[in-house]
Coordinates of C-alpha atoms in Angstrom, one line a residue:
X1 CA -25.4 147.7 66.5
X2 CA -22.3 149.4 64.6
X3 CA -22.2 149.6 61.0
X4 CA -19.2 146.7 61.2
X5 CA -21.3 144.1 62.6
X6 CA -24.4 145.2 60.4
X7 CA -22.1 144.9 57.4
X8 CA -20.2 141.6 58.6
X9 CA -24.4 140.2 59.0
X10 CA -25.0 141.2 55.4
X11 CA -21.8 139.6 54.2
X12 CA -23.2 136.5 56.3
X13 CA -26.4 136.4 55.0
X14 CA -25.2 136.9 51.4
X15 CA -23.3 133.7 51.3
X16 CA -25.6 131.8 53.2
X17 CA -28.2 132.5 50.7
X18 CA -25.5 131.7 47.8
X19 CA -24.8 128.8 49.4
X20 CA -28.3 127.8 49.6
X21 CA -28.3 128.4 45.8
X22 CA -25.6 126.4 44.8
X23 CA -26.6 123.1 47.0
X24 CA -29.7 123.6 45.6
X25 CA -28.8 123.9 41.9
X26 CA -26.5 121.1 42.8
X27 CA -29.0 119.1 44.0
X28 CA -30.9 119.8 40.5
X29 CA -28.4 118.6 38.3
X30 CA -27.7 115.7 40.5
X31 CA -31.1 114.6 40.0
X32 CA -31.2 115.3 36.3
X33 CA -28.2 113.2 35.7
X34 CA -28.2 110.5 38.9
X35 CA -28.8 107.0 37.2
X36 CA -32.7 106.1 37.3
X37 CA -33.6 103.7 40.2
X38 CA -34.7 100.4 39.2
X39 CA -38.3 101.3 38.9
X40 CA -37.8 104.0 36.9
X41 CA -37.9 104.9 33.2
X42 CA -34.4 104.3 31.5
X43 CA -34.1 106.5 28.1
X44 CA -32.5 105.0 25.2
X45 CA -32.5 108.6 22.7
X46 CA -29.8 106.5 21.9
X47 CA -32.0 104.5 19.5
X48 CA -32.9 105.9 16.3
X49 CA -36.5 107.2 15.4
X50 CA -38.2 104.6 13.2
X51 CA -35.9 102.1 14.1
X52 CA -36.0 98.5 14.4
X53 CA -36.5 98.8 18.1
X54 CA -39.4 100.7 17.6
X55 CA -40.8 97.8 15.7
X56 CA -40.5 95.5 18.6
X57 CA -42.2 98.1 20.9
X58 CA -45.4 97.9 18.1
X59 CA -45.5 94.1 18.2
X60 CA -45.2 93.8 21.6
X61 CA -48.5 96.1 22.1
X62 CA -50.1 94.2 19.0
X63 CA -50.3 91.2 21.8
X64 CA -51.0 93.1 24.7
X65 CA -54.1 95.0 23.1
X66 CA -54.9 91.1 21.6
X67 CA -55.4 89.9 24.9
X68 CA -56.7 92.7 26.2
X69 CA -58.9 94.7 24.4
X70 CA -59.5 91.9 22.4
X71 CA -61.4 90.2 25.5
X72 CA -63.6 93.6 25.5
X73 CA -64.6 93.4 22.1
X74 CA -65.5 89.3 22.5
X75 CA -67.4 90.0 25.6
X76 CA -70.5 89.3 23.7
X77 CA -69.8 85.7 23.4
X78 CA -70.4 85.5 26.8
X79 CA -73.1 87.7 27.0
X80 CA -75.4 85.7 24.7
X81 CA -74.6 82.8 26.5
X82 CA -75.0 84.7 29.8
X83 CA -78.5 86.1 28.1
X84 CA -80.0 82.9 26.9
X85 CA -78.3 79.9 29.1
X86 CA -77.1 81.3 32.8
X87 CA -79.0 84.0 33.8
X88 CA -82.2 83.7 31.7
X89 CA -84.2 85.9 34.0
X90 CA -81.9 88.4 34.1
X91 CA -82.2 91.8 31.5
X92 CA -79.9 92.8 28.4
X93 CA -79.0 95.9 30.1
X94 CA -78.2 94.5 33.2
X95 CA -75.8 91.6 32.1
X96 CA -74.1 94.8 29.4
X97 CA -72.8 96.2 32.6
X98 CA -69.6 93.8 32.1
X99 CA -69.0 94.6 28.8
X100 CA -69.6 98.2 29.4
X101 CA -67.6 98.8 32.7
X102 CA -64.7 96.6 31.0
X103 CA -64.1 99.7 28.5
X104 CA -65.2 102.3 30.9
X105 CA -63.5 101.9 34.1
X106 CA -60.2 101.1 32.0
X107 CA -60.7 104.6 30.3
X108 CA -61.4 106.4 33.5
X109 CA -58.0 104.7 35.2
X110 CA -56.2 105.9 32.2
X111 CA -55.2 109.2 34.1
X112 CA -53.5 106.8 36.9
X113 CA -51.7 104.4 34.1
X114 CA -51.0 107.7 32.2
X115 CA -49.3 109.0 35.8
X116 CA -48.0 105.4 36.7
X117 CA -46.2 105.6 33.0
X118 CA -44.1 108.8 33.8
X119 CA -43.1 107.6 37.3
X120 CA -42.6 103.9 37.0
X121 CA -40.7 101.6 34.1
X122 CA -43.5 101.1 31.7
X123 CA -42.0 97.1 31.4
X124 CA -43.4 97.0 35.2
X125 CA -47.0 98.8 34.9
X126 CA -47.7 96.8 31.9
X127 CA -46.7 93.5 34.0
X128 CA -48.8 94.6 36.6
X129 CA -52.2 94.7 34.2
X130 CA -51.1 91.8 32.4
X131 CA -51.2 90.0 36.2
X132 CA -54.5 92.1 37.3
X133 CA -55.9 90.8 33.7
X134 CA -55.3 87.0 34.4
X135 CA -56.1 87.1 38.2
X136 CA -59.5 88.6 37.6
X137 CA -60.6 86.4 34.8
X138 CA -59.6 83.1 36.9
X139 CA -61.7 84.7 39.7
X140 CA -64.6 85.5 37.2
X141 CA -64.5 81.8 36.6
X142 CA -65.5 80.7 40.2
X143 CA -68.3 83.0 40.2
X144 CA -71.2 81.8 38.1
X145 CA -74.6 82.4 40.3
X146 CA -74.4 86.2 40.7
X147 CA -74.4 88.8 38.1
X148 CA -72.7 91.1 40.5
X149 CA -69.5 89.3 41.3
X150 CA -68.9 89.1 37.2
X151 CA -69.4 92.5 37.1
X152 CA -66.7 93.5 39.9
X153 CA -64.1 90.6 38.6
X154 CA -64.7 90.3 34.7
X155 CA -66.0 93.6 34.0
X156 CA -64.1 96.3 36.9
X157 CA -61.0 94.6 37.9
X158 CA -60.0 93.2 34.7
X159 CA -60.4 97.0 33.4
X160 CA -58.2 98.4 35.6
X161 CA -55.3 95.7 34.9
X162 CA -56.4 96.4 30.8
X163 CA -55.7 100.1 31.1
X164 CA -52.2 99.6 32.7
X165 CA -51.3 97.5 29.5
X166 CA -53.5 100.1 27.1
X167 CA -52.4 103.5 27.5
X168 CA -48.8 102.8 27.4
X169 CA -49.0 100.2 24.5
X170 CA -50.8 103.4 22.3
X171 CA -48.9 105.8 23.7
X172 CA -45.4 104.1 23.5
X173 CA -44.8 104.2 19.4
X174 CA -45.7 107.8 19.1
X175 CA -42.4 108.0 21.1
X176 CA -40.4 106.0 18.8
X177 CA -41.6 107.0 15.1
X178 CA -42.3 109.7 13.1
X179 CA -42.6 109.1 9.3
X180 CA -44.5 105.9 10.1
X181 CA -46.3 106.8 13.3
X182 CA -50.2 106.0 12.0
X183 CA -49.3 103.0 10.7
X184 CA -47.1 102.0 14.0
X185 CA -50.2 103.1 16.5
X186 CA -52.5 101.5 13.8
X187 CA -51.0 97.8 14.0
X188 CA -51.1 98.3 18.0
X189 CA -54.6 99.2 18.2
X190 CA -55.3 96.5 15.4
X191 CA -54.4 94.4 18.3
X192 CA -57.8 94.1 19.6
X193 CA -59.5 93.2 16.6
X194 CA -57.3 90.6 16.0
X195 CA -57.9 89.6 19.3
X196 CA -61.2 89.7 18.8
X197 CA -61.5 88.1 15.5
X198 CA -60.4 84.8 17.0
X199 CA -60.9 85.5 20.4
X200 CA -64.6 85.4 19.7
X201 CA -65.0 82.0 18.2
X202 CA -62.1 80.6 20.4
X203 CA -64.5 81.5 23.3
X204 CA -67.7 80.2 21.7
X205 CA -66.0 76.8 21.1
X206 CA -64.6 76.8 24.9
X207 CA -68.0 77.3 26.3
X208 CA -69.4 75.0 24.4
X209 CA -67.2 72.3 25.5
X210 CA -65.8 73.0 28.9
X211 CA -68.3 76.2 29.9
X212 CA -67.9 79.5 31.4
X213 CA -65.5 78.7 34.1
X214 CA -63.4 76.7 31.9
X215 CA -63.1 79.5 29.2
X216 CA -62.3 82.2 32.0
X217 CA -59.5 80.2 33.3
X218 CA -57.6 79.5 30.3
X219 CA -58.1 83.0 29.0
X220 CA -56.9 84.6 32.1
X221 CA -53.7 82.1 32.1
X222 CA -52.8 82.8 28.6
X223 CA -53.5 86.8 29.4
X224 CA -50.8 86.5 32.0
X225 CA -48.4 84.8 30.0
X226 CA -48.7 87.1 26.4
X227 CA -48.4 89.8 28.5
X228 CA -45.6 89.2 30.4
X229 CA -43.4 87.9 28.2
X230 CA -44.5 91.6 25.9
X231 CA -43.7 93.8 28.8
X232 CA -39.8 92.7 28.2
X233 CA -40.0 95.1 25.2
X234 CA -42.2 98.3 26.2
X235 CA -40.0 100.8 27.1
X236 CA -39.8 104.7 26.5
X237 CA -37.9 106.2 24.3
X238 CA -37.4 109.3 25.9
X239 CA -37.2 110.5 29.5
X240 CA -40.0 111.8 30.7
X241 CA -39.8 114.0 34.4
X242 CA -42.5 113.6 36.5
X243 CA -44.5 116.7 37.4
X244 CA -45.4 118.5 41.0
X245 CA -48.9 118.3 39.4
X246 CA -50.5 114.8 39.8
X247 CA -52.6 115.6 37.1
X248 CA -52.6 118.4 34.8
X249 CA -55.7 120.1 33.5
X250 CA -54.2 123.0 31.8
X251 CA -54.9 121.0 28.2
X252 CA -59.2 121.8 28.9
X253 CA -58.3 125.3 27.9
X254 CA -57.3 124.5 24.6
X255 CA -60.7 124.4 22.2
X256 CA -59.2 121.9 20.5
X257 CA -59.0 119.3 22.9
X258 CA -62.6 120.4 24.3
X259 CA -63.6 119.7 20.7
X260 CA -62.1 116.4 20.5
X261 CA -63.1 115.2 24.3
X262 CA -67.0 115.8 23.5
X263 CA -66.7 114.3 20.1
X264 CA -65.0 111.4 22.1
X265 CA -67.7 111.3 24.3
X266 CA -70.3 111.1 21.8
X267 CA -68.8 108.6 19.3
X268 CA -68.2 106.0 22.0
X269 CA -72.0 106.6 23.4
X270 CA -73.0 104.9 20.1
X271 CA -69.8 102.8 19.6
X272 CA -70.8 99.6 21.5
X273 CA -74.4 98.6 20.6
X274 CA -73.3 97.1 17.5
X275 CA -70.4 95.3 19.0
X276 CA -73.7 94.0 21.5
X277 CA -76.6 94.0 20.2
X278 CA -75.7 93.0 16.3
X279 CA -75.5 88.9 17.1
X280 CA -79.0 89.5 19.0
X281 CA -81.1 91.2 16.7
X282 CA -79.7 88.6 14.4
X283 CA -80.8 85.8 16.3
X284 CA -84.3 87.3 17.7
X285 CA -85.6 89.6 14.8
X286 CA -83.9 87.5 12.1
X287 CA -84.2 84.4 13.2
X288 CA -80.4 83.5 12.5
X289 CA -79.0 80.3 14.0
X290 CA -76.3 81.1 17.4
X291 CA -73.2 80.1 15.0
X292 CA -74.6 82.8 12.3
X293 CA -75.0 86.0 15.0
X294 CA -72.0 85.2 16.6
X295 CA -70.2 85.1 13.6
X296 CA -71.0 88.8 12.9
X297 CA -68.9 89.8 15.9
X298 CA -65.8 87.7 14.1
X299 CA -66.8 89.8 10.4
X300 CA -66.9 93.0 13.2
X301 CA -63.4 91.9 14.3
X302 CA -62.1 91.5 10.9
X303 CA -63.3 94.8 9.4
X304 CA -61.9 96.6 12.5
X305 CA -58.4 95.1 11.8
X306 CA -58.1 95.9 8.1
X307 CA -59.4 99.5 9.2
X308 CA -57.0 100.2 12.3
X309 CA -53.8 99.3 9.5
X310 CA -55.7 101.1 6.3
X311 CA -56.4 104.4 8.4
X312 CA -52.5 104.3 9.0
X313 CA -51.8 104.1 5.6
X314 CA -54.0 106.3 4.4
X315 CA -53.7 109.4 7.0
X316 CA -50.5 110.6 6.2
X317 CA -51.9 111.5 2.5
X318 CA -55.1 113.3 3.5
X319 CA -54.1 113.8 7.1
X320 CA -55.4 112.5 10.8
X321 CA -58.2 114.4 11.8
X322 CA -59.6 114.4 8.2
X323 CA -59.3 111.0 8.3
X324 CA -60.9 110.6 11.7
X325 CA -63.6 112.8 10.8
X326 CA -64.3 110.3 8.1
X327 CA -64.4 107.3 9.4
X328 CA -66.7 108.7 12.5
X329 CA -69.1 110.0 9.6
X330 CA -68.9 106.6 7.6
X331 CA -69.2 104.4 10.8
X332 CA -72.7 106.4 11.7
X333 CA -74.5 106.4 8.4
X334 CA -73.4 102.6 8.2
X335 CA -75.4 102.0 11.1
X336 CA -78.5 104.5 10.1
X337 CA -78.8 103.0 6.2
X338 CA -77.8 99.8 6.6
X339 CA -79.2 98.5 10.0
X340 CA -82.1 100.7 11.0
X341 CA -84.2 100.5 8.2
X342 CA -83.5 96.5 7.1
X343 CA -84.5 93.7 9.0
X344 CA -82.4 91.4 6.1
X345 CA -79.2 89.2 6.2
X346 CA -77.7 90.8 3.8
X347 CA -77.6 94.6 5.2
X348 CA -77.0 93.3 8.6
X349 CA -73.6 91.6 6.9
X350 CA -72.9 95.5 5.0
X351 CA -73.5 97.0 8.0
X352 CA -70.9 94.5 10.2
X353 CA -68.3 95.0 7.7
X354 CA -68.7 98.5 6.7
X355 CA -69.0 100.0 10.4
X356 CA -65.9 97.6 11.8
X357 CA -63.6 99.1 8.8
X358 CA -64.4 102.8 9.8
X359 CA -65.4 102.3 13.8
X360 CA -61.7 100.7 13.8
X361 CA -60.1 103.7 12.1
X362 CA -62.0 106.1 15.0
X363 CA -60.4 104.1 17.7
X364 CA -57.0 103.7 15.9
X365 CA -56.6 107.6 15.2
X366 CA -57.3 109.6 18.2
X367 CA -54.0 108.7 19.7
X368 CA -52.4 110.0 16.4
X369 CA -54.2 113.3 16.2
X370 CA -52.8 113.7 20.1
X371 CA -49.7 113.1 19.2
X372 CA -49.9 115.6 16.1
X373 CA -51.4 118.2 17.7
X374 CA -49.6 117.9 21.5
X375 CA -46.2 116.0 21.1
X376 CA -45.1 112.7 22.5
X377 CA -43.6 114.0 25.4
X378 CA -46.6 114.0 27.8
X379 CA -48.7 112.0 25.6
X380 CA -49.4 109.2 28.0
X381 CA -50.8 111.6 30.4
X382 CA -52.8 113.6 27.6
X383 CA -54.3 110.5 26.2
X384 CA -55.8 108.7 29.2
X385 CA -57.6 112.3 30.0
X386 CA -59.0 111.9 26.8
X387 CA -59.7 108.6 27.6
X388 CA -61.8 109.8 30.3
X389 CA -64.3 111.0 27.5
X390 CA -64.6 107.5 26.3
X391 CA -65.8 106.7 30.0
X392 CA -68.5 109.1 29.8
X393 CA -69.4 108.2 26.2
X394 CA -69.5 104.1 27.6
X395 CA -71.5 104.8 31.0
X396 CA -73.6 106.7 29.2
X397 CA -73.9 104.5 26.0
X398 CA -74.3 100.9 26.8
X399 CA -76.7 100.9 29.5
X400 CA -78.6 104.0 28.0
X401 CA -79.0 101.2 25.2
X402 CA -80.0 98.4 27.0
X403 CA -82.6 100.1 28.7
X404 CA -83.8 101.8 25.7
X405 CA -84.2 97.9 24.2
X406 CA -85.4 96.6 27.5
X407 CA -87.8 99.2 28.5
X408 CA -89.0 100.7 24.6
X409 CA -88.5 97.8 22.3
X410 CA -89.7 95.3 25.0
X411 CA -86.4 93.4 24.3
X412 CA -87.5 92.4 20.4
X413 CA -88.0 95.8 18.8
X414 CA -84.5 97.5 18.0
X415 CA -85.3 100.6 16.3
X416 CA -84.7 102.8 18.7
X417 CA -81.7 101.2 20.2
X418 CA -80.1 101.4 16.5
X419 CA -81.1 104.9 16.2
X420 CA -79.9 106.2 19.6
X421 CA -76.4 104.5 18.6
X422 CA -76.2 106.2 14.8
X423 CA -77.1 109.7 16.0
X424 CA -74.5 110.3 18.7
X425 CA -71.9 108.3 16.5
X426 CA -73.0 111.0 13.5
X427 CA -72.8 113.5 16.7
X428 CA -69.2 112.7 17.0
X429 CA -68.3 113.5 13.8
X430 CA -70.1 117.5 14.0
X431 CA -67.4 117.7 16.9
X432 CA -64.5 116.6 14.7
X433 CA -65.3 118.7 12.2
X434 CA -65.3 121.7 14.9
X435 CA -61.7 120.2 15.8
X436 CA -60.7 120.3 12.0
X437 CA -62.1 123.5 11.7
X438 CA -60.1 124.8 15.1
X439 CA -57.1 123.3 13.8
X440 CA -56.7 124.7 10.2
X441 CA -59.7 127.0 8.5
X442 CA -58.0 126.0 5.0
X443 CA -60.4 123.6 3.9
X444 CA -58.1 121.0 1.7
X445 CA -54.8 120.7 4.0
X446 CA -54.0 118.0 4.9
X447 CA -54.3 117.5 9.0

């Protein structure tokens, strides 16, 4: 070959090459500026930060963690009346696995809804849960002579449709605030204790009248309609562009997050027993009337909503994971003064409304301190890995409970159950503290 043709081949393969280069950088800035198809996230940077926008964003996830969360924490309504009316042979710890796979398979699928928020609209994954919510409640309804068919409708589908409306209702105002962004993600998250505040008596008075099916219907159709009608409004604030990586694990080698994921995992081990097994100690050991125990879920509910806004208020002065560190502490030593050692009214009441003000101010912050410590662009995707510590913490929590009450206290004695739940709760605050301590050695700053 002569040096001619060798050299015109060079020249050939040189602008092929930079040809190649420029369609494909072309094709890049085509797809960074191409209008989003309809099913995409639409930005609107054009908004201000803690704007009024931003305001409808937090209401709107106020009603969907009301009818969503809210039916988790009023689950055990139906599990007393599951316990003591329509499945009387059946165990505590076998009729918990609703309650306990409701908040554990919708932590788990927060990696999904966390990838489903960075590649769909978030107005259409959170009207996809809201319409998983309501269809698996009104199926629950039909099916009252097997355990197992409420714990694949009310407890594992309904979880799956609960975490599509969950992680992008907490993860959402982080987006749009800054000055105000504990007390935005606080009044979201108080959500579900409102919920369950009135949710809980609501169901009570629906079972008594009507019964199960009755109550599972009309929740599930009023589920469908809150949530739809709040989906309108949940929108990002900022584009997000979705990764080769379906999921990334890149976070796990930051020892902060480790320290905060097994701090997770044990808080919410010990999180639920209370929520559970609180109206039935007071019925069995105390010998309170129904209408008295399950009133201590609505004083639970209450707490947990004046905690979820006070932590918001009051993090920005002494700073998140201080503040989550304290609450975790406060929450455990509520439940190791005040409930294991009494077998009284009035400590059971201190203990309802001292561990719902803190236990709310646990749940409330930990999409706060993610934000704070990892930014809000891929906090969706951040938060339901963390979430996946909460499934551990639940699988390993509620059923470890019930057995533990089933199997040790014979179903009467609660002392170890009570204990079990303080000492991982106090657990989870040794790991905060490692978190605080990872984050800033200066012992009064304010983080």
């Amino acid at each position: 070959m002569s040096h001619t043709e060798t050299g015109s081949l060079s020249s050939a393969m040189a602008k092929s090459v930079t040809n190649t280069e420029i369609s494909s950088n072309s094709e890049d800035k085509f797809a960074e500026h191409r209008k989003p198809r309809w099913w995409e996230n639409k930005s609107m940077e054009e908004k201000p930060i803690d704007g009024a926008y931003g305001w409808a964003v937090v209401v709107s996830g106020c009603f969907m963690l009301m009818f969503s969360m809210g039916c988790v924490n009023s689950y055990g309504a139906y599990q007393t009346y599951y316990h003591l009316n329509q499945f009387p042979n059946e165990s505590v710890s076998t009729l918990s696995w609703v309650g306990t796979l409701q908040f554990g398979v919708m932590n788990i699928f927060g990696i999904p809804a966390g990838i489903f928020c960075e590649r769909f609209d978030t107005r259409l994954v959170t009207f996809a849960g809201g319409l998983i919510m309501g269809v698996a409640l009104i199926i629950a309804s039909f099916c009252d002579d097997a355990v197992w068919k409420l714990i694949l409708t009310q407890g594992i589908v309904f979880s799956i449709g609960a975490a599509l409306v969950f992680i992008p209702a907490t993860s959402l105002p982080a987006q749009w605030f800054t000055k105000y962004r504990a007390l935005a993600i606080g009044i979201v998250v108080a959500g579900s204790g409102i919920g369950g505040l009135w949710l809980t008596p609501a169901t009570n008075s629906m079972i008594d009248s009507l019964g199960t099916g009755w109550a599972l219907r009309i929740t599930g159709i009023i589920v469908f309609v809150v949530n739809s009608v709040s989906s309108l409004f949940m929108r990002n604030r900022l584009s997000v562009k979705a990764r080769d990586k379906i999921v990334d694990f890149s976070v796990f080698r930051d020892i902060r997050f480790d320290f905060i994921f097994i701090g997770a995992v044990c808080a919410t081990s010990g999180y639920f027993t209370p929520l559970f097994d609180l109206p039935t100690f007071a019925s069995q050991v105390i010998g309170k009337s129904d209408s008295f125990s399950n009133n201590l879920l609505t004083i639970i509910n209450a707490a947990s909503t004046v905690g979820r806004v006070a932590t918001g208020q009051i993090s920005p002065f002494i700073g998140t994971i201080n503040t989550l560190a304290i609450c975790t502490l406060v929450a455990s030593l509520s439940i190791l003064i005040f409930w294991l050692p009494f077998q009284a009214t009035g400590t059971v009441i201190a203990c309802s409304i001292i561990y719902g003000i803190f236990c709310g101010g646990f749940i409330s912050l930990l999409p706060v301190v993610m934000a704070n410590l990892w930014g809000v662009q891929r906090i969706s995707t951040i938060i339901g890995l963390l979430y996946v510590a909460n499934f551990v913490g639940t699988m390993v929590g509620a059923p470890s409970s019930g057995a533990i009450l089933d199997n040790i206290g014979h179903g009467k004695n609660f002392k170890n159950t009570i204990a079990f739940s303080g000492v991982f709760m106090f657990c989870g605050f040794l790991f905060f503290v490692c978190l605080r301590v990872a984050a800033s050695r200066k012992l009064f700053e304010k983080i």
